[in-house]
Short mmCIF file of C-alpha atoms and ligand atoms in Angstrom, two decimals:
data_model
loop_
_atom_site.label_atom_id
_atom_site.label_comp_id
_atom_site.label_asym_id
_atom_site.label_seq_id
_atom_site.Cartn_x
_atom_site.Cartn_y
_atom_site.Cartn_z
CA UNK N 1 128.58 120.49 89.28
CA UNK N 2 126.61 119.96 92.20
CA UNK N 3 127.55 116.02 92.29
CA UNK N 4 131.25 117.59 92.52
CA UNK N 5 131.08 119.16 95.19
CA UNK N 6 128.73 116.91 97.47
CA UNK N 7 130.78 115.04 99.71
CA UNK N 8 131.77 111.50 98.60
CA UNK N 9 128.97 108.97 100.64
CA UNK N 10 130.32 105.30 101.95
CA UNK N 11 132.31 102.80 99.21
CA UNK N 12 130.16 100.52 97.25
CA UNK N 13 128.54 101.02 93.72
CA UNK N 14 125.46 101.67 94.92
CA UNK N 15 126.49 105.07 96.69
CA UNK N 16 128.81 105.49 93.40
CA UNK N 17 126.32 105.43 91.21
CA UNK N 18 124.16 107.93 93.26
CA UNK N 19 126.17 110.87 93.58
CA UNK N 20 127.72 110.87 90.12
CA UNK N 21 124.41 112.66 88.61
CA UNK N 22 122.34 115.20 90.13
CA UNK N 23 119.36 112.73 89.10
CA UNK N 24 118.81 109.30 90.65
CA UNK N 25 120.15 106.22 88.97
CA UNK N 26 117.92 104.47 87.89
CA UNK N 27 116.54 100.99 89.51
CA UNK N 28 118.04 98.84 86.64
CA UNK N 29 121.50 100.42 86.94
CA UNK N 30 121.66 100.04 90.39
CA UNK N 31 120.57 96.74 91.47
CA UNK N 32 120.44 95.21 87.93
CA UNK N 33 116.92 93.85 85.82
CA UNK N 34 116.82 90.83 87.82
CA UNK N 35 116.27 92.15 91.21
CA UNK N 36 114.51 95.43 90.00
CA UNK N 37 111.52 93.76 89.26
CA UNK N 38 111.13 92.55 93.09
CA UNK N 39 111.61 96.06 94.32
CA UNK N 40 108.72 98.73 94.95
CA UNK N 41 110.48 101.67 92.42
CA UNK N 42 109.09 105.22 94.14
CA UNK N 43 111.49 107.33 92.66
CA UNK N 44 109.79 106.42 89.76
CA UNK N 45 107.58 109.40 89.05
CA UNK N 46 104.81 108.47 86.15
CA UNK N 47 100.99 107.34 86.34
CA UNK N 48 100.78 103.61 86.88
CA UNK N 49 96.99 103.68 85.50
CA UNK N 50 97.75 104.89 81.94
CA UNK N 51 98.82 103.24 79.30
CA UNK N 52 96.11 100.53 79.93
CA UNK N 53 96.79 97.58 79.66
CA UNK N 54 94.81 97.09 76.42
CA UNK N 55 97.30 99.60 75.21
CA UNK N 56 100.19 97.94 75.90
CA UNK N 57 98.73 95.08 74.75
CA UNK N 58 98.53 96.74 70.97
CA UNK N 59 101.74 98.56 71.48
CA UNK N 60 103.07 94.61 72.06
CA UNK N 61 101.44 93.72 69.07
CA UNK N 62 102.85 96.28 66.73
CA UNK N 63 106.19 96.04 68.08
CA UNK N 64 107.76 93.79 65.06
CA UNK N 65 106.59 96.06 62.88
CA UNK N 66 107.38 99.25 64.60
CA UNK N 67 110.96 98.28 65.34
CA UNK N 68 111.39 97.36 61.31
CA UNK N 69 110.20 100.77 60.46
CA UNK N 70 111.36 104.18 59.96
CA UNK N 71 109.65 106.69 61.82
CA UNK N 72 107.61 109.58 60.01
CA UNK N 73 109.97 112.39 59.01
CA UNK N 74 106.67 114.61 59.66
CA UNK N 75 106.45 115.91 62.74
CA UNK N 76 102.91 116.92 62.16
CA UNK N 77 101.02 114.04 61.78
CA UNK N 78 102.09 113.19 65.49
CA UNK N 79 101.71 116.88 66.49
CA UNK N 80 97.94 117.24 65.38
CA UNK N 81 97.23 113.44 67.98
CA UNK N 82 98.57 115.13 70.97
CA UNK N 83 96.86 118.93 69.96
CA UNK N 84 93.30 116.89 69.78
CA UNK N 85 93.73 116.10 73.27
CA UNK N 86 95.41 119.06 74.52
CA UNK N 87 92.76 121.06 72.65
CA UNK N 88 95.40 123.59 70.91
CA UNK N 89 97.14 124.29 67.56
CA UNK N 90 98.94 121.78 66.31
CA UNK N 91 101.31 124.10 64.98
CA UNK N 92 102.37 125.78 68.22
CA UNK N 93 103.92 122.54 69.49
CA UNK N 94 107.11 121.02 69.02
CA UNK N 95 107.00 117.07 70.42
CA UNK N 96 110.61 116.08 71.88
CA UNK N 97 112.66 113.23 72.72
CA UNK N 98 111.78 113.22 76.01
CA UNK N 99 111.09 117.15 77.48
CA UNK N 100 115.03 116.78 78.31
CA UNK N 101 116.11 116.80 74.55
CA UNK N 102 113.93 120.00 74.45
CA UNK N 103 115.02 121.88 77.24
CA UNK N 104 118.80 121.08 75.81
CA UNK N 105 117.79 123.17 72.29
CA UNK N 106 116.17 125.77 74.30
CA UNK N 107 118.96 126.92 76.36
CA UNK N 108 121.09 126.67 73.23
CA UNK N 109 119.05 128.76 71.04
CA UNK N 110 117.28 130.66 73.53
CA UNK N 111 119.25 131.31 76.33
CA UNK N 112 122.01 133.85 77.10
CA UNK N 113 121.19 133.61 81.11
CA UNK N 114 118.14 132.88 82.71
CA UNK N 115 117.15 132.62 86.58
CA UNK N 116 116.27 129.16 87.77
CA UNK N 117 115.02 129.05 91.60
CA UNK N 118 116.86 125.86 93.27
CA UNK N 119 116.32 123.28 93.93
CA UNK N 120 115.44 122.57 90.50
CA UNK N 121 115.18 119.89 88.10
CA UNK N 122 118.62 119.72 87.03
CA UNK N 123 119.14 119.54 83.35
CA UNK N 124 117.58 123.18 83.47
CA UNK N 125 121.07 124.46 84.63
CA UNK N 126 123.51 121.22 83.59
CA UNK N 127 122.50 121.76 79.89
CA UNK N 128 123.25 125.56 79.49
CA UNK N 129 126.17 126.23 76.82
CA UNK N 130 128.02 127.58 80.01
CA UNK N 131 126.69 127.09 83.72
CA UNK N 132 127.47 130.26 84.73
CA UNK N 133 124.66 131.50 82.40
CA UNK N 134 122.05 130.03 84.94
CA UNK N 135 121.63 133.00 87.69
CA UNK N 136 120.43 130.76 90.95
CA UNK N 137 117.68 131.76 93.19
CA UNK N 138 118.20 129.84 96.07
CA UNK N 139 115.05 129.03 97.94
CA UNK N 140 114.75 128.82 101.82
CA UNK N 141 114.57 125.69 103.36
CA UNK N 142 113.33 127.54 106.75
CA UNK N 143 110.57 128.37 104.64
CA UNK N 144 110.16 125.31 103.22
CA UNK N 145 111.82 125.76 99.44
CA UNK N 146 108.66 127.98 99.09
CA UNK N 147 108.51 129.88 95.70
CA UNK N 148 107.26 133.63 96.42
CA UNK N 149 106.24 134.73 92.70
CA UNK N 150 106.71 138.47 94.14
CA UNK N 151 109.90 138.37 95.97
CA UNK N 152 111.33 136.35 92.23
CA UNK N 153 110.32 138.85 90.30
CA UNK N 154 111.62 141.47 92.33
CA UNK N 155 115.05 139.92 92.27
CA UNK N 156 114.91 138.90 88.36
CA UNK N 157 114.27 142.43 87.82
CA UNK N 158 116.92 144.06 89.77
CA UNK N 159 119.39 141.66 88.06
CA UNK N 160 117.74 142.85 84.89
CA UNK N 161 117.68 139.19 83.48
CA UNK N 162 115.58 138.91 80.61
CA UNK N 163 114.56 135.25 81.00
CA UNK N 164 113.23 133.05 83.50
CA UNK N 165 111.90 130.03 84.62
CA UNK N 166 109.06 128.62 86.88
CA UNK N 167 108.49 125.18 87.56
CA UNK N 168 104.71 124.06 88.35
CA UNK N 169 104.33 121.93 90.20
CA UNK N 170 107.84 122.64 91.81
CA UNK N 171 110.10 119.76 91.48
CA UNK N 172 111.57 118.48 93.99
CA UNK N 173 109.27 120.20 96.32
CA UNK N 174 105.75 119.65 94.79
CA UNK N 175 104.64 123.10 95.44
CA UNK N 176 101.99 124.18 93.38
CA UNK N 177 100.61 127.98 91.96
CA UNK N 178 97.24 128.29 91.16
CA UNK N 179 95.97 129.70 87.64
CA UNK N 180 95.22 132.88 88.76
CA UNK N 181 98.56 133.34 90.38
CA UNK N 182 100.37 132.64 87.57
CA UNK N 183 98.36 134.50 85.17
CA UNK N 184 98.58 137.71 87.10
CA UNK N 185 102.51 136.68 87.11
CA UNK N 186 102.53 136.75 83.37
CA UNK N 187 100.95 140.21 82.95
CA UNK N 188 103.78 141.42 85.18
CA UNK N 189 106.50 139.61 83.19
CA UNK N 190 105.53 140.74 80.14
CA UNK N 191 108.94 143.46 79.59
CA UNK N 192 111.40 139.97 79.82
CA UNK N 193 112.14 138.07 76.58
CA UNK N 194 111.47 134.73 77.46
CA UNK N 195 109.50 133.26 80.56
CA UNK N 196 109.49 129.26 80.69
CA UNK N 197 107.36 127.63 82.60
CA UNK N 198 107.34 123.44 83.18
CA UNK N 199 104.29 122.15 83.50
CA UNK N 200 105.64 118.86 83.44
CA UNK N 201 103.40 117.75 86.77
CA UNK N 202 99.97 120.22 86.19
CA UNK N 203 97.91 117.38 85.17
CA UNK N 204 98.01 116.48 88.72
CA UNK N 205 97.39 119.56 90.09
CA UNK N 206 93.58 120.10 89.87
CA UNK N 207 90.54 119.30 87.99
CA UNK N 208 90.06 121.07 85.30
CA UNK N 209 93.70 121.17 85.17
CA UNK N 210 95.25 124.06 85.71
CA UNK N 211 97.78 124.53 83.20
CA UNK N 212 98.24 127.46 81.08
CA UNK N 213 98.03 125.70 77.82
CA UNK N 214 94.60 127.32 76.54
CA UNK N 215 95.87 131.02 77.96
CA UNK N 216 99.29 130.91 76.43
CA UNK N 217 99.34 132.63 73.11
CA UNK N 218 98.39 135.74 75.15
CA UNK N 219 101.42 135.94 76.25
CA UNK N 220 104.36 136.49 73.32
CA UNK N 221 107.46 135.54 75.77
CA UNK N 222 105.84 132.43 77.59
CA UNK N 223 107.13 128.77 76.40
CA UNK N 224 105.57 125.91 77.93
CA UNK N 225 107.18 123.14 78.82
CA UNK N 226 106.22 119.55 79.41
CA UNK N 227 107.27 115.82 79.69
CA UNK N 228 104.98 112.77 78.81
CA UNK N 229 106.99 110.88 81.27
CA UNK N 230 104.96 111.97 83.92
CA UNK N 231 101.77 112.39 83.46
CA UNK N 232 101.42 109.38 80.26
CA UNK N 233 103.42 107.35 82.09
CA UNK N 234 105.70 106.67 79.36
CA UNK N 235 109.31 107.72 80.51
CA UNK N 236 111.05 104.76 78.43
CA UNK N 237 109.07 106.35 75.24
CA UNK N 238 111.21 109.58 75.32
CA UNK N 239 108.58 112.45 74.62
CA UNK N 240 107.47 115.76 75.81
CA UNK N 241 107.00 118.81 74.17
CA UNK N 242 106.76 122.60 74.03
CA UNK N 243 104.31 125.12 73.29
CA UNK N 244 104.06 128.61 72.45
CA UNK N 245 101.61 131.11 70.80
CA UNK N 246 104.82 132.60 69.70
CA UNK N 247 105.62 131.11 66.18
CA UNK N 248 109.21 133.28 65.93
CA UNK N 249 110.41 130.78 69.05
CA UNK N 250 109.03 128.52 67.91
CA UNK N 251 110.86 128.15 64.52
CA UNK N 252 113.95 128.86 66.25
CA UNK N 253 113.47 125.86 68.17
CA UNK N 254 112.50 123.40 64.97
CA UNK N 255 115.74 124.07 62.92
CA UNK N 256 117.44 121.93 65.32
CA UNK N 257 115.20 119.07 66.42
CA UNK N 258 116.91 116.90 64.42
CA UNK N 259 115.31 114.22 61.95
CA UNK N 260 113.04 111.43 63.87
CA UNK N 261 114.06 112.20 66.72
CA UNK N 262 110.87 110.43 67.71
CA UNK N 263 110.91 106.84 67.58
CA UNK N 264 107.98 104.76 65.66
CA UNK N 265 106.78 103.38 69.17
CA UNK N 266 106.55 106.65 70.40
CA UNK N 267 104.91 108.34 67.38
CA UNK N 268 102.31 105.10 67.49
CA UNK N 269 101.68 105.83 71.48
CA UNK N 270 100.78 109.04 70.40
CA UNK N 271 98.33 108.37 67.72
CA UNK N 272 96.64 106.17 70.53
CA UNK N 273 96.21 109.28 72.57
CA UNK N 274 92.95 110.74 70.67
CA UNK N 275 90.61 107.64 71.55
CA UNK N 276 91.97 106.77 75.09
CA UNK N 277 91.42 110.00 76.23
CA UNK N 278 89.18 109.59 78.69
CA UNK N 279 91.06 106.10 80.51
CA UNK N 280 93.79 108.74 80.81
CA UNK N 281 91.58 111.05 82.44
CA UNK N 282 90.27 108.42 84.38
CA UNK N 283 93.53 107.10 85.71
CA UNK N 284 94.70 110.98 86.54
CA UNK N 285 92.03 111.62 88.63
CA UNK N 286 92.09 108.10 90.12
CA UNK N 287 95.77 108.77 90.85
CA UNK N 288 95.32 112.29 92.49
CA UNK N 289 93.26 110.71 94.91
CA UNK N 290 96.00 108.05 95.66
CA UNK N 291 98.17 110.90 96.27
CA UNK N 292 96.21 112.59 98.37
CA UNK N 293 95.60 109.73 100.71
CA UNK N 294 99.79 109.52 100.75
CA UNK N 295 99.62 112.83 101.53
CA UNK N 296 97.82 112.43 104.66
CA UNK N 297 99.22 109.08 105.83
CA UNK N 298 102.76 110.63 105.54
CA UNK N 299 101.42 113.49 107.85
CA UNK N 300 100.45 111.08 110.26
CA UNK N 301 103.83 109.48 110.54
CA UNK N 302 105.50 112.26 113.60
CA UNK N 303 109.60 111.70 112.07
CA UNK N 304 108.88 113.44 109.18
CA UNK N 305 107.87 116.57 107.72
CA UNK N 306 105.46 116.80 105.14
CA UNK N 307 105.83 119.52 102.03
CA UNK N 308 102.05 120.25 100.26
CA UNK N 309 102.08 119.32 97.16
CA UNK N 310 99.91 119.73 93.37
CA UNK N 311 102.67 116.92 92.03
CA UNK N 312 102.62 113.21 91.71
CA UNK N 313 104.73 112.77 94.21
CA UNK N 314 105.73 113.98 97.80
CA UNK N 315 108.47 115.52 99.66
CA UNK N 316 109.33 115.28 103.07
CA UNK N 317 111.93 115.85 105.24
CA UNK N 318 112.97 113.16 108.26
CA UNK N 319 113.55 114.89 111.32
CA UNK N 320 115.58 113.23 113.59
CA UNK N 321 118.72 113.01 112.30
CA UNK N 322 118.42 110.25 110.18
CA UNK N 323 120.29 110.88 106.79
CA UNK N 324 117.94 110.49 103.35
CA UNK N 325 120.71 108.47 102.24
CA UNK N 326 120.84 105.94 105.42
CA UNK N 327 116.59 105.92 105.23
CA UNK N 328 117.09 105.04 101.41
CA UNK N 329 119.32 102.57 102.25
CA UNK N 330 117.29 100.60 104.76
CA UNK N 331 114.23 100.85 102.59
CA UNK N 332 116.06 98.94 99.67
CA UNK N 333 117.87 96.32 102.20
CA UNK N 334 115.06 95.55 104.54
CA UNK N 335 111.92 96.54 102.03
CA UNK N 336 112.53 96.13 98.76
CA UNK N 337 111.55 99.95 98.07
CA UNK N 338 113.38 102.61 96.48
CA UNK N 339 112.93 106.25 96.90
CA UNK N 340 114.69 109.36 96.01
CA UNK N 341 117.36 110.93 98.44
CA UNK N 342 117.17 114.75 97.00
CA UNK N 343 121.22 115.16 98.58
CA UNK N 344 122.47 115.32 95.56
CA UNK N 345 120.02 118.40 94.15
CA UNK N 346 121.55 121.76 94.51
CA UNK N 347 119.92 123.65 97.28
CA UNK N 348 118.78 120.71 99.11
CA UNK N 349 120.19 119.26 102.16
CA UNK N 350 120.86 115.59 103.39
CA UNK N 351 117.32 114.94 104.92
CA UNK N 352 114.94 115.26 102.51
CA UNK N 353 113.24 111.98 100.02
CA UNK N 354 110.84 112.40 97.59
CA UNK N 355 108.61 109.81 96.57
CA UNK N 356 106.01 109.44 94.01
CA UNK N 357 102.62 107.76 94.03
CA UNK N 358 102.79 103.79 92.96
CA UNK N 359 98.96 103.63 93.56
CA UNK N 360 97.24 103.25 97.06
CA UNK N 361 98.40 99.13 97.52
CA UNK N 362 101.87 99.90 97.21
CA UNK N 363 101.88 103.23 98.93
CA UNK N 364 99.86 101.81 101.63
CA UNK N 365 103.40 99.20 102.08
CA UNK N 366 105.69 102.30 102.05
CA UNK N 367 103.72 104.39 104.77
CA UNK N 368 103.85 101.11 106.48
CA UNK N 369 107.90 100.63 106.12
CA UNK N 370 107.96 104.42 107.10
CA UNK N 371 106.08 104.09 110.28
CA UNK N 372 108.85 101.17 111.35
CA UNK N 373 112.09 103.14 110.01
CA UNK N 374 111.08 107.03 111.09
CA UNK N 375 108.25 106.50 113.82
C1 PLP T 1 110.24 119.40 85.84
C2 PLP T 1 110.72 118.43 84.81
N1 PLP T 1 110.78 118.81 83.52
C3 PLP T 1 111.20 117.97 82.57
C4 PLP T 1 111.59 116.68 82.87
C5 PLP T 1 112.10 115.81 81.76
O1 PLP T 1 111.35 114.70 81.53
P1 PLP T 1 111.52 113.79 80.24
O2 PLP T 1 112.78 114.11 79.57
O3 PLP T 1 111.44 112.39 80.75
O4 PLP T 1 110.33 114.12 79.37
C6 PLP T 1 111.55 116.24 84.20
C7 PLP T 1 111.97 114.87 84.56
O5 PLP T 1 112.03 114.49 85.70
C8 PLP T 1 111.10 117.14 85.18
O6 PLP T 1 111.05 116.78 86.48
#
């Protein structure tokens, strides 16, 4: 869809690769294992402090044994790990390949047509059973992809669609909606069937975090969304997960998550979880400061534009006419860094890069690089 229609960038597999998704290849498929491990990966969007290295360590350890084993076929074992850290029911989660294998069943068993505001993360519209199905609210750049909870509602309602979905933190832009503003958005959404909302980057977004995990069975239509990728730092694990105080959905959901569908490394990361609760705590907090201090470095640098954000990661936009995809390009050639050209995202245009947080040594190299390339 929106790789179709983006113009075709210079020959080469490297530009190839990039436009034929609307998410970034990633570092292994385009310069191969060899060279990946020389380059500074910041598209790359999950905490560097967590697991800890002890845990990898004993994940290393079990990994004969875990590879020679069939996973559970009980989901709840695993469920009740993750609800003793989330501090919820057990029950009202569902634990996913990844939050992308979730958000698949969802808009097949949940979804007739639901509002997305773009730019978006993608698989929210690619995976619908028909992509017309996904009613776009295209957000302004002039006002910088800004997400007015008000002004959405309003024109959710006059479409009289019965489902929607919020992303927060926003992804690609980072923007972030405090509790109360969401809470007071759920009270007014209450007359729609279904309201999904991604918290796949909260735990970044404040201390106490601010996610609506502990409010959520107030609220019958709401389905919470998240990935571990993120925030665990485990994208090659494949989990997320999904929670609701409405059981109904819920079951919905289960009759098609289909047998192990988590792997026995995953299910062992999670029963980790419980005791290493507070290194991951430790890490998050340690890593919202490192994003912070990108934060402001990047809004020191006078080519670029600099989008607030509650996320992991940053968004700006280079100013001068420079393309995202030409900046990319010279990062990876002359500084062995990769970040994310957001071209190919619907609703985005040619000058905007995200990148993510690799921890204050590394992101003190790419402010660095920046400061050359976009002064
Ligand atoms: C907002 C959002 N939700 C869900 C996902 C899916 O993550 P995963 O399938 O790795 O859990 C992503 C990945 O980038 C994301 O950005």
């Amino acid at each position: 869809m929106e790789s179709k229609t983006q113009a075709a960038p210079a020959s080469g597999p490297r530009a190839h690769l990039f436009y034929e998704t609307s998410h970034s290849p990633s570092l292994v498929d385009l310069v191969g294992y060899e060279r990946a491990r020389d380059i500074i990966d910041f598209c790359f969007i999950a905490n560097p402090y967590y697991p800890t290295p002890a845990m990898l360590e004993d994940l290393q350890r079990q990994l004969p044994n875990l590879i020679k084993s069939y996973p559970s076929g009980s989901a709840l074992l695993s469920q009740k790990n993750l609800a003793e850290v989330l501090r919820v029911n057990p029950e009202n989660l569902i634990i996913g390949n990844g939050a992308s294998e979730l958000i698949v069943l969802i808009n097949m068993c949940l979804i007739d047509r639901i509002a997305v505001p773009v730019p978006t993360f993608g698989e929210y519209i690619e995976k619908l059973r028909d992509q017309r199905d996904a009613e776009l609210y295209f957000l302004d750049p002039a006002d910088r992809y800004t997400l007015r909870l008000d002004d959405y509602l309003s024109w959710v309602h006059r479409r009289a669609l019965k489902s929607l979905l919020v992303i927060n933190p926003g992804n690609p832009t980072g923007q972030s909606i405090s509790l109360d503003e969401m809470v007071d958005f759920l009270h007014r959404t209450a007359d729609l069937e279904l309201v999904i909302v991604d918290e796949s980057f909260i735990d970044f977004a404040g201390d106490p975090i601010p996610s609506l995990l502990p409010l959520a069975e107030r609220f019958s239509n709401v389905l919470i969304v998240r990935s571990m990728s993120k925030h665990c730092g485990v994208p090659g694990l494949r989990l997320g997960y999904c929670y609701s105080g409405n059981l109904y959905v819920l079951n919905r959901l289960r009759r098609f998550v289909p047998t192990w569908n988590l792997n026995t490394v995953a299910q062992y990361f999670l029963s980790l979880l419980p005791a290493t609760d507070g290194a991951y705590h430790e890490g998050r907090r340690r890593l919202m400061g490192d994003v912070r201090w990108l934060q402001a470095a990047l809004e020191s640098i006078s080519g670029i534009e600099v989008y607030p954000t509650g996320a992991n990661f940053v968004l700006f936009k280079i100013k001068g006419g420079m393309t995202a995809a030409e900046l990319q390009g010279r990062l990876l050639d002359e500084h062995q860094m990769y970040v994310r050209d957001c071209a190919n995202k619907l609703g985005m245009d040619c000058f905007h890069v995200r990148v993510a947080s690799q921890g204050r040594d590394k992101d003190e190299r790419l402010v660095e690089a920046l400061r050359a390339l976009v002064p």
